[in-house]
Structures are given as C-alpha cells and as structure tokens.
Amino acid sequence: MTQPFAIVFALLFGLIAQRSFSQKLTVSGTIRDAMSGELLIGASVSDSISGTGVHTNAYGFFSFEVPSPDHYLKVGYVGYLPVYVKDLSKLSAPLEIKLSQANNLHEINVRENKVLGSPIGSLSIPIDRIKALPALLGEVDVLKALSYTTGVSTGTEGSAGLYIRGGTPDQNLILLDEAPVYNVMHLGGFFSVFNPNSLKSVDLYKGAFPARYGGRLASVIDLTMKDGNNQKFGGEVGLGLLNQKLTLEGPIIKNKASFIISGRVSTLGLTSLLSLRKKPSSGTGEDRVYRFYDLNAKFNYQINKTDQVYASVYNGYDRFKYAEWSITNNGKETETAVGNNWGNTTATLRYSKVFSPKLFSRFALLYSKYTSEYTNNFEDEGVNGQPSSLYRNTNAGVSDWGGKIQFDYFPANQLNIKFGLDATRHSFSPFVTKSNYNGLFDNTKEGKLPASQLDFYVDSDIALTSQIRFNAGLRYSLYKVSGRTFYNPEPRLGVNWSLPGNWSLKAGYSVMNQYLHLLTNNGFGFGYDAWLPSTDKVVPSRANQLSVGLYKIFPVSGWEFSLEVYTKRMKNLIDYPDGTNFTGLLADSWDDIVIKNGIGRGKGVEFMISRNIGKFKGSFAYTLSKSERRFVGVNDDTWYPMKYDKRHNLSITTGYAIGKKWSLNTTFVYQTGHTVTLPEAATITENGSDPKFIYNNRNNGRMPSFHRLDIGAVKSLTTARKRKAELSIGLYNAYNRNNPLYLDLKIQRINSKPTAISIKQVSFLPILPYIGYTLKF
C-alpha cells in the first residue's frame, strides 16, 4: 500500500505547486440561514458559467476560485431559494451569505452535486424528515431513522443499537459535537439519547471513512447540535406519552451570539410517586421505579468575521430500581433492592478561525464521561438484633479528556486538504466495587486503567479531471496502555467517477483500528456494561473494507438511486460465553476470561431508491448480507454466523403532504430473524432431577422473521394567539404482529417424565397507539 499512496501524495503536492502561481480570484465566506443565523453544512457554491462548485464544511465555510471577477456565484441549499453573488472583486472577504427558505422549491441541481460528490457509503438524513417518521409511542429517534437505510439494522424489538455492515454497536463511533458518546440507549434500548430538537445534522459513514475519523471498525455517526437562533427568541414545548420536551433558543447579542437549551424528562418517572404511598401496617410488596432525562445546551459567539467560539454540553441519565419490602406486625420493616443506573456527560469547547481565504482552522477541547452502576441493597438483622443496612455498588465507567487541531486548506477548486492532530487521555474504571458485606473485597481504589491515544492524519480531496475525483488519506495512531504502545497506520482511498446522464461510479478502501472493547452483562438490567482498553493479551481489533457503488440522479422527479457492494475482513475480535458475569472481577481479570483472536468476514449488496423533495417523499432500501465469525476452540474452529447476521433487510418509508395542514407517514420493516444457539438434546437422569440441555454448534438456529408496519399523521395547527403547533397521532405495529423478543426453552413432561423440548416465542410490543402535541413560539 505504501507505493500507491506515495504516488497519490506526489500528485497532490504537484497540484499545489502548480496552483501557487495562479492569479485567479479566491472567494471565501460562510453561508447561514437568513431567519435563524444557523450555519448551513453542505451548502453549494458554484461558478455561474462553468458549473463547477464546492460545498461548505461543518462550520458553514467555503473557499472557491473563480477565473475572473466577471463571473458570479450561485449559492444554494436544498429547501432554500438560491442566491447569486456578483461584483466579486468589490466584496470584502470573508463573505457572509444568507439564504431564505422556500416552500415550493425544486432546486435539484444542489442536491445532485452533493449526492454524486459524497464519499461512498456516506449518508445524510434531514432532521425534518426524521421528525416526520412514525415512532414507538411517538418518540422520534435519530438512530431508528438510520436503521431504515441500507446496511443498517437493529437488534431485537425496540432496540436502538445499530448493527452496521456486520459490526456490533460498540464498533460504531458516535460523536456529538465531536465528543464521543459511549452509551446511546434509553429505556433498555427502545430509543436513543439524542433529542432531535437539539440537532442540526446527522451524517453516517459506513464505507470509505475520511481520515479525520478513527477508533472504531463499523461506522461513524457524526451529529451536530444547532447553534441557536441569533435573530429572535423562540422555542417549542412537546407533550408525549413517554416524555415531555422543552427547547429554548435565541440571541444573546443579535447577529453575534446565540444559545439553545433543549431538555426532556420521562413521563415514566411519575411511577416514582407510587413509592411515596403510605405502606400498610404489615404485609409485603414491591416497587419499580424508572426515570431518565436529557439536557443539551450550546452557546456560540462570533467575535468577528474570521473568529468564532462554540461551547456545547450534554448530560443524560437513566435510573432503574426494583425493590421488595415486607413489614411485620411489630413494625419491623425490611427491603431488598437492586438498581441499574447509567448515563453520559459530554462537553465541547471549539474555536474556529479563518487565517486566509484559503486556510480555515478549528481547535477543540473535549470531555466525555460514561458511567454504569449496579447496586444491591438489603436489610438484615445485626448482632444486636437491630436491622442492619448492607450495600454493594459496582461501577464501570470511562472518561476522556481530549484535544483536536484541524486545518482545511483550499489551494485550488480541484484540491482540498484537511490535516490535523487528535490527542485523548482515557481513564477506565471497570468493576470498581464498594461494599460493607462481610468478607467481600473492596477494590474502590484499584482497577483504574489509564490509556493515551495520539492520531495524526491528512485527508485530501483531489479532482484530477472534471469527471474523476478521489479522496486519499492516511491516519497514523499511537495507543499507549500499561507500558505498551501500539502503532497502526490506517490508509484510506476513495474514487468518484461522474458519468454522463447523472450517473456516478464510486469505490473506496479503508483500514480501521479499534483500541476499546465492550463487555456486556446480560441479565443485569438495562445498561450494565464496561469499556476496557486493549492489553498485551487482548490486542486492538482491526478491519479493512472494500466497497464499490453505482448512483443515479433523476433531476425531473427528484428520485435518487444507489447500488453498493462491499466486502469486509476483521481480526483480533473478542467474545465470551453467554451469561458471563464480570461484576465480581477485578480490572486485570477480564482479559483472562474472554475468547480472543477471533476473525470475522462480511459481505453484502445494498440497494436504495429515495426521494426527499416534493409532496411525496419516501425510500425503498434492501440489503442482502452475510456476516460470520471464527474463534479457535469455538464451534469446532469453523465459521459460524454472527448473532445479528440478518440475510434480508427491507425498509420502506413514505411521506405524503395533504394540502398545507396534513402529512401522512408510514414505515414498513422486514428482517430475517437473528441467529440463536438451540439445544440439540437434553440429558435425563434417573433421580428425577431437571434435564440439562446439550448444545453443539453456535448460532445453529434463527428466530422467526421480524416485520412491522407503523402509521402516523401530523397536522399543522395555528393557535388562537397565532402560534404554530403540531398534533401527531399514529399506530406502532399497526397490524399487531407478534414479533419475537426471545425464545423460551422448556422440557415437556408426561406423567412427570420428560419427553421433549418445547420452544416458545415470547413477544413484547403489541399494537400501540400514540398521540403527541408540540407548540412552537
């Protein structure tokens, strides 16, 4: 791989030298929403004569060369009226261009350029489209919306964890304003922690990963929070069955500084009121309490035309408690309780600066913390006959402090270079236990595992001709833990060939490394798991992926077509026996128990056709895939299907606007059932004890297929005070399909003698209606 990449970078720097003597006029600036002042990501800037163009980066910035001041610029964005900028030589740089939204706009060219020019395996979903989709009890979810696209599937019914191209949820790098989020689940996985009201953009990368991303094997999901309206104060209130939401945004200094604060709290938290009821004078009972909350906040200040500061935070937490209590006639009360609490905190401080019309930079300080706690508390009789309170708390967590520096250099329209440095200090705290149980080891001060990571990268986007463009990048990472340092190069290469008739052919190759491993305790509640770093015994996982795709735009109707094929190889994977309990282990014990040095392979074909403009919007996505694993000592050392290997995955979404007030939306999902390990026999003993199941091959069976139809409708309203509002109604699982959650295995008996093994499907979610109301002000 070294020689081809050396040739690529030689061409790159040759182009730089060639362009350094150019006398063309360079125009740079930012593009914003005229009503809110939000920076627009991916807006199009093109030459009025040649039609060549560029797109704004994640900070709404662009740099573009025009052959002469006589030319003018066409600036556009999907859903906005185009703006034409003339007299370029008379304008002072950097420009600040504002676009206004339009209701009936068919500006296909803007979308065409972006879709055909984006990397293979990348996808952006408009937030408005995500909000319109029917959802479980009306709770709109960003990650669920991604699961309706190709190559992406969920686990079991209601799960928000994503399995992307044969990967597992822990192999997805999920960033919120550039800070990693380690656990994205609420309510045991029924929906994610991301509040759509606080988000501006959602980008998914599952193919040719840009070199600026690293650290995971399967995908990158990059979420950007809104900046806040810098023109006027406003917000919205949302009332639903699962939770209530409030969003406030507005200017701190008009046109210069703004804020947004968005929060939601679970309606289910009201069940905690049951624990406040007066208990009877005697008897037994039980209580269940669950609640969660999310809080997003962001502030930004535009110092001048070239400098801007951003600060954003997120905090979310889930608490679950199950308690059994008893009261005797003499008034003695005892209680046994188990709890499961988990949550995330992230913070990002960024500073962006335009050094010149050709050089943009940003500097970021990042913080991320995830904690997961399992608690056990009960009352016991002490030596003096009085009740004694005993407890055991086991925590698993990880915290990161990091910094990023990136420069975007635009030497010419044909060349865009990003290069930078990322540094992160990890601190892992797996299985830290504190207890007053007699004889139980207290390792509160032990088990801390620090690790450091340093990444250098360069990412170049080069247009060799007007039809052929490629992205060449290299990421080099250093990971130090427990006295050992891992060094890993990660080459990336993407090719984009524009063909006549709005066709495009793309290909990509990438290498990724993952230095973190996730251990999950099944059966310990909703979210008890632990992240750990690689060690001498468990080395970093590594994957390489090759993908090829064909794309087509239909300008008149607005339809888009894509067909992608990929193959993927992984090594140094880990696994562990089902039901393994890690809570009693010390931090240095886990790597002796897991199964190590596994390999994986996957391949798939992804077909999608979609339309995101006009009265009718929709998509048809189908994926045919296969994902397998192999470990020495497992399954007779032969390949076996991954647990969530789903050969067929079909998703259909539709949205239709009826007049100006109503919109109807539907989603239909069909998936092959995921694999399970089924017993092949059972032992029978003469003493009448329960038979024991005998297992042979791993993942030798499959769950029944999964399919579901959701129907929703949204009505736009105007209140008596002329405020906008929306009423949402719908049905989840409209035809009441009994989709499988898990299989229950039992021994059938005749006259107390075991005769056969029975398998019963257990379902969870029937048809569920929902209603929600949102008031905007």
GROMACS .gro file of C-alpha atoms in nm, residues 429-653:
model
  225
  429SER     CA    1  -1.278   0.224   3.579
  430PRO     CA    2  -1.415  -0.125   3.523
  431PHE     CA    3  -1.580  -0.327   3.801
  432VAL     CA    4  -1.494  -0.090   4.087
  433THR     CA    5  -1.677  -0.233   4.387
  434LYS     CA    6  -1.765  -0.076   4.720
  435SER     CA    7  -1.944  -0.276   4.985
  436ASN     CA    8  -1.994  -0.331   5.358
  437TYR     CA    9  -2.069  -0.702   5.312
  438ASN     CA   10  -1.854  -0.915   5.545
  439GLY     CA   11  -1.567  -1.077   5.359
  440LEU     CA   12  -1.628  -0.904   5.026
  441PHE     CA   13  -1.320  -0.745   4.876
  442ASP     CA   14  -1.346  -0.370   4.839
  443ASN     CA   15  -1.144  -0.255   4.538
  444THR     CA   16  -1.262   0.106   4.532
  445LYS     CA   17  -0.908   0.237   4.497
  446GLU     CA   18  -0.797  -0.024   4.249
  447GLY     CA   19  -0.884  -0.110   3.893
  448LYS     CA   20  -0.805   0.225   3.735
  449LEU     CA   21  -0.668   0.181   3.383
  450PRO     CA   22  -0.526   0.491   3.210
  451ALA     CA   23  -0.454   0.497   2.837
  452SER     CA   24  -0.333   0.761   2.593
  453GLN     CA   25  -0.404   0.797   2.223
  454LEU     CA   26  -0.242   1.022   1.963
  455ASP     CA   27  -0.357   1.040   1.600
  456PHE     CA   28  -0.209   1.226   1.303
  457TYR     CA   29  -0.397   1.248   0.976
  458VAL     CA   30  -0.403   1.407   0.632
  459ASP     CA   31  -0.707   1.390   0.408
  460SER     CA   32  -0.703   1.519   0.050
  461ASP     CA   33  -0.991   1.561  -0.194
  462ILE     CA   34  -0.847   1.584  -0.545
  463ALA     CA   35  -1.024   1.643  -0.878
  464LEU     CA   36  -0.794   1.507  -1.147
  465THR     CA   37  -1.046   1.599  -1.416
  466SER     CA   38  -1.398   1.738  -1.423
  467GLN     CA   39  -1.526   1.377  -1.408
  468ILE     CA   40  -1.276   1.197  -1.184
  469ARG     CA   41  -1.224   1.288  -0.820
  470PHE     CA   42  -1.062   1.089  -0.546
  471ASN     CA   43  -1.002   1.114  -0.175
  472ALA     CA   44  -0.667   0.993  -0.044
  473GLY     CA   45  -0.596   0.992   0.324
  474LEU     CA   46  -0.370   0.847   0.588
  475ARG     CA   47  -0.427   0.825   0.962
  476TYR     CA   48  -0.149   0.714   1.195
  477SER     CA   49  -0.238   0.626   1.553
  478LEU     CA   50  -0.038   0.559   1.868
  479TYR     CA   51  -0.210   0.398   2.165
  480LYS     CA   52  -0.028   0.355   2.496
  481VAL     CA   53  -0.164   0.141   2.781
  482SER     CA   54   0.004  -0.046   3.069
  483GLY     CA   55   0.355   0.021   2.941
  484ARG     CA   56   0.285  -0.097   2.587
  485THR     CA   57   0.239   0.120   2.280
  486PHE     CA   58   0.053   0.011   1.967
  487TYR     CA   59   0.143   0.181   1.636
  488ASN     CA   60  -0.103   0.147   1.348
  489PRO     CA   61  -0.122   0.314   1.006
  490GLU     CA   62  -0.469   0.344   0.851
  491PRO     CA   63  -0.468   0.419   0.477
  492ARG     CA   64  -0.791   0.543   0.314
  493LEU     CA   65  -0.873   0.581  -0.054
  494GLY     CA   66  -1.195   0.679  -0.231
  495VAL     CA   67  -1.265   0.729  -0.603
  496ASN     CA   68  -1.559   0.909  -0.763
  497TRP     CA   69  -1.617   0.896  -1.139
  498SER     CA   70  -1.900   1.114  -1.275
  499LEU     CA   71  -2.061   0.957  -1.582
  500PRO     CA   72  -2.297   1.105  -1.843
  501GLY     CA   73  -2.666   1.117  -1.764
  502ASN     CA   74  -2.624   1.200  -1.392
  503TRP     CA   75  -2.463   0.862  -1.319
  504SER     CA   76  -2.172   0.818  -1.082
  505LEU     CA   77  -1.939   0.525  -1.008
  506LYS     CA   78  -1.767   0.518  -0.668
  507ALA     CA   79  -1.522   0.293  -0.489
  508GLY     CA   80  -1.349   0.303  -0.152
  509TYR     CA   81  -1.098   0.118   0.060
  510SER     CA   82  -1.026   0.183   0.426
  511VAL     CA   83  -0.842   0.033   0.723
  512MET     CA   84  -0.967   0.094   1.076
  513ASN     CA   85  -0.839   0.003   1.424
  514GLN     CA   86  -1.033  -0.021   1.749
  515TYR     CA   87  -0.850   0.002   2.081
  516LEU     CA   88  -1.156  -0.035   2.305
  517HIS     CA   89  -1.354  -0.346   2.396
  518LEU     CA   90  -1.705  -0.361   2.541
  519LEU     CA   91  -1.812  -0.625   2.793
  520THR     CA   92  -2.187  -0.662   2.847
  521ASN     CA   93  -2.356  -0.843   3.133
  522ASN     CA   94  -2.678  -0.997   3.008
  523GLY     CA   95  -2.944  -1.028   3.273
  524PHE     CA   96  -2.822  -0.742   3.494
  525GLY     CA   97  -3.090  -0.499   3.388
  526PHE     CA   98  -3.094  -0.236   3.120
  527GLY     CA   99  -2.745  -0.098   3.078
  528TYR     CA  100  -2.475  -0.259   3.289
  529ASP     CA  101  -2.163  -0.289   3.075
  530ALA     CA  102  -1.798  -0.192   3.083
  531TRP     CA  103  -1.548  -0.046   2.837
  532LEU     CA  104  -1.186  -0.163   2.860
  533PRO     CA  105  -0.868  -0.085   2.668
  534SER     CA  106  -0.655  -0.325   2.468
  535THR     CA  107  -0.384  -0.509   2.661
  536ASP     CA  108  -0.094  -0.744   2.593
  537LYS     CA  109  -0.345  -1.031   2.600
  538VAL     CA  110  -0.626  -0.859   2.409
  539VAL     CA  111  -0.472  -0.657   2.127
  540PRO     CA  112  -0.656  -0.393   1.919
  541SER     CA  113  -0.913  -0.510   1.666
  542ARG     CA  114  -0.850  -0.427   1.301
  543ALA     CA  115  -1.072  -0.421   0.992
  544ASN     CA  116  -1.036  -0.346   0.623
  545GLN     CA  117  -1.322  -0.285   0.384
  546LEU     CA  118  -1.356  -0.256   0.008
  547SER     CA  119  -1.675  -0.118  -0.146
  548VAL     CA  120  -1.798  -0.027  -0.496
  549GLY     CA  121  -2.117   0.162  -0.580
  550LEU     CA  122  -2.328   0.293  -0.870
  551TYR     CA  123  -2.550   0.602  -0.830
  552LYS     CA  124  -2.805   0.788  -1.038
  553ILE     CA  125  -2.997   1.114  -1.005
  554PHE     CA  126  -3.329   1.173  -1.182
  555PRO     CA  127  -3.343   1.555  -1.196
  556VAL     CA  128  -3.703   1.590  -1.313
  557SER     CA  129  -3.866   1.371  -1.049
  558GLY     CA  130  -3.606   1.412  -0.775
  559TRP     CA  131  -3.551   1.038  -0.724
  560GLU     CA  132  -3.209   0.902  -0.630
  561PHE     CA  133  -3.079   0.551  -0.691
  562SER     CA  134  -2.784   0.371  -0.531
  563LEU     CA  135  -2.637   0.023  -0.551
  564GLU     CA  136  -2.339  -0.068  -0.333
  565VAL     CA  137  -2.139  -0.389  -0.288
  566TYR     CA  138  -1.890  -0.438  -0.005
  567THR     CA  139  -1.658  -0.698   0.144
  568LYS     CA  140  -1.506  -0.672   0.488
  569ARG     CA  141  -1.243  -0.856   0.695
  570MET     CA  142  -1.179  -0.825   1.070
  571LYS     CA  143  -0.925  -0.971   1.311
  572ASN     CA  144  -0.839  -0.969   1.683
  573LEU     CA  145  -1.207  -0.984   1.781
  574ILE     CA  146  -1.321  -1.097   2.125
  575ASP     CA  147  -1.619  -1.294   2.254
  576TYR     CA  148  -1.721  -1.459   2.579
  577PRO     CA  149  -1.962  -1.728   2.693
  578ASP     CA  150  -2.325  -1.621   2.717
  579GLY     CA  151  -2.423  -1.516   3.067
  580THR     CA  152  -2.067  -1.445   3.179
  581ASN     CA  153  -2.073  -1.229   3.492
  582PHE     CA  154  -1.793  -0.972   3.506
  583THR     CA  155  -1.917  -0.781   3.810
  584GLY     CA  156  -1.709  -0.975   4.061
  585LEU     CA  157  -1.385  -0.943   3.867
  586LEU     CA  158  -1.101  -0.702   3.914
  587ALA     CA  159  -0.995  -0.484   3.626
  588ASP     CA  160  -0.698  -0.707   3.545
  589SER     CA  161  -0.901  -1.029   3.529
  590TRP     CA  162  -1.129  -0.979   3.232
  591ASP     CA  163  -0.870  -1.049   2.963
  592ASP     CA  164  -0.813  -1.399   3.103
  593ILE     CA  165  -1.179  -1.491   3.053
  594VAL     CA  166  -1.274  -1.354   2.713
  595ILE     CA  167  -1.221  -1.558   2.398
  596LYS     CA  168  -0.951  -1.383   2.197
  597ASN     CA  169  -0.802  -1.350   1.849
  598GLY     CA  170  -1.123  -1.409   1.659
  599ILE     CA  171  -1.161  -1.324   1.294
  600GLY     CA  172  -1.465  -1.202   1.105
  601ARG     CA  173  -1.580  -1.162   0.749
  602GLY     CA  174  -1.878  -0.999   0.589
  603LYS     CA  175  -2.016  -0.911   0.250
  604GLY     CA  176  -2.330  -0.753   0.119
  605VAL     CA  177  -2.529  -0.589  -0.157
  606GLU     CA  178  -2.725  -0.272  -0.077
  607PHE     CA  179  -2.996  -0.123  -0.298
  608MET     CA  180  -3.180   0.200  -0.226
  609ILE     CA  181  -3.407   0.441  -0.412
  610SER     CA  182  -3.531   0.753  -0.238
  611ARG     CA  183  -3.693   1.093  -0.281
  612ASN     CA  184  -3.664   1.376  -0.028
  613ILE     CA  185  -3.833   1.668  -0.205
  614GLY     CA  186  -4.186   1.746  -0.315
  615LYS     CA  187  -4.520   1.642  -0.167
  616PHE     CA  188  -4.431   1.274  -0.181
  617LYS     CA  189  -4.115   1.164  -0.004
  618GLY     CA  190  -4.002   0.811   0.052
  619SER     CA  191  -3.740   0.543   0.029
  620PHE     CA  192  -3.706   0.175  -0.054
  621ALA     CA  193  -3.399   0.011   0.098
  622TYR     CA  194  -3.297  -0.353   0.066
  623THR     CA  195  -2.982  -0.523   0.194
  624LEU     CA  196  -2.863  -0.878   0.127
  625SER     CA  197  -2.572  -0.954   0.359
  626LYS     CA  198  -2.376  -1.222   0.540
  627SER     CA  199  -2.155  -1.185   0.847
  628GLU     CA  200  -1.954  -1.463   1.013
  629ARG     CA  201  -1.708  -1.517   1.298
  630ARG     CA  202  -1.444  -1.779   1.379
  631PHE     CA  203  -1.262  -1.844   1.708
  632VAL     CA  204  -1.019  -2.118   1.800
  633GLY     CA  205  -1.194  -2.357   2.037
  634VAL     CA  206  -1.543  -2.242   1.943
  635ASN     CA  207  -1.777  -2.429   1.707
  636ASP     CA  208  -1.502  -2.681   1.624
  637ASP     CA  209  -1.287  -2.397   1.491
  638THR     CA  210  -1.527  -2.343   1.198
  639TRP     CA  211  -1.708  -2.032   1.075
  640TYR     CA  212  -2.046  -1.957   1.229
  641PRO     CA  213  -2.292  -1.670   1.167
  642MET     CA  214  -2.270  -1.363   1.381
  643LYS     CA  215  -2.561  -1.328   1.628
  644TYR     CA  216  -2.725  -1.044   1.437
  645ASP     CA  217  -2.648  -1.176   1.090
  646LYS     CA  218  -2.971  -1.094   0.906
  647ARG     CA  219  -2.958  -1.206   0.544
  648HIS     CA  220  -3.254  -0.999   0.425
  649ASN     CA  221  -3.330  -0.650   0.548
  650LEU     CA  222  -3.606  -0.445   0.383
  651SER     CA  223  -3.729  -0.098   0.481
  652ILE     CA  224  -3.994   0.119   0.313
  653THR     CA  225  -4.073   0.472   0.427
   0.00000   0.00000   0.00000
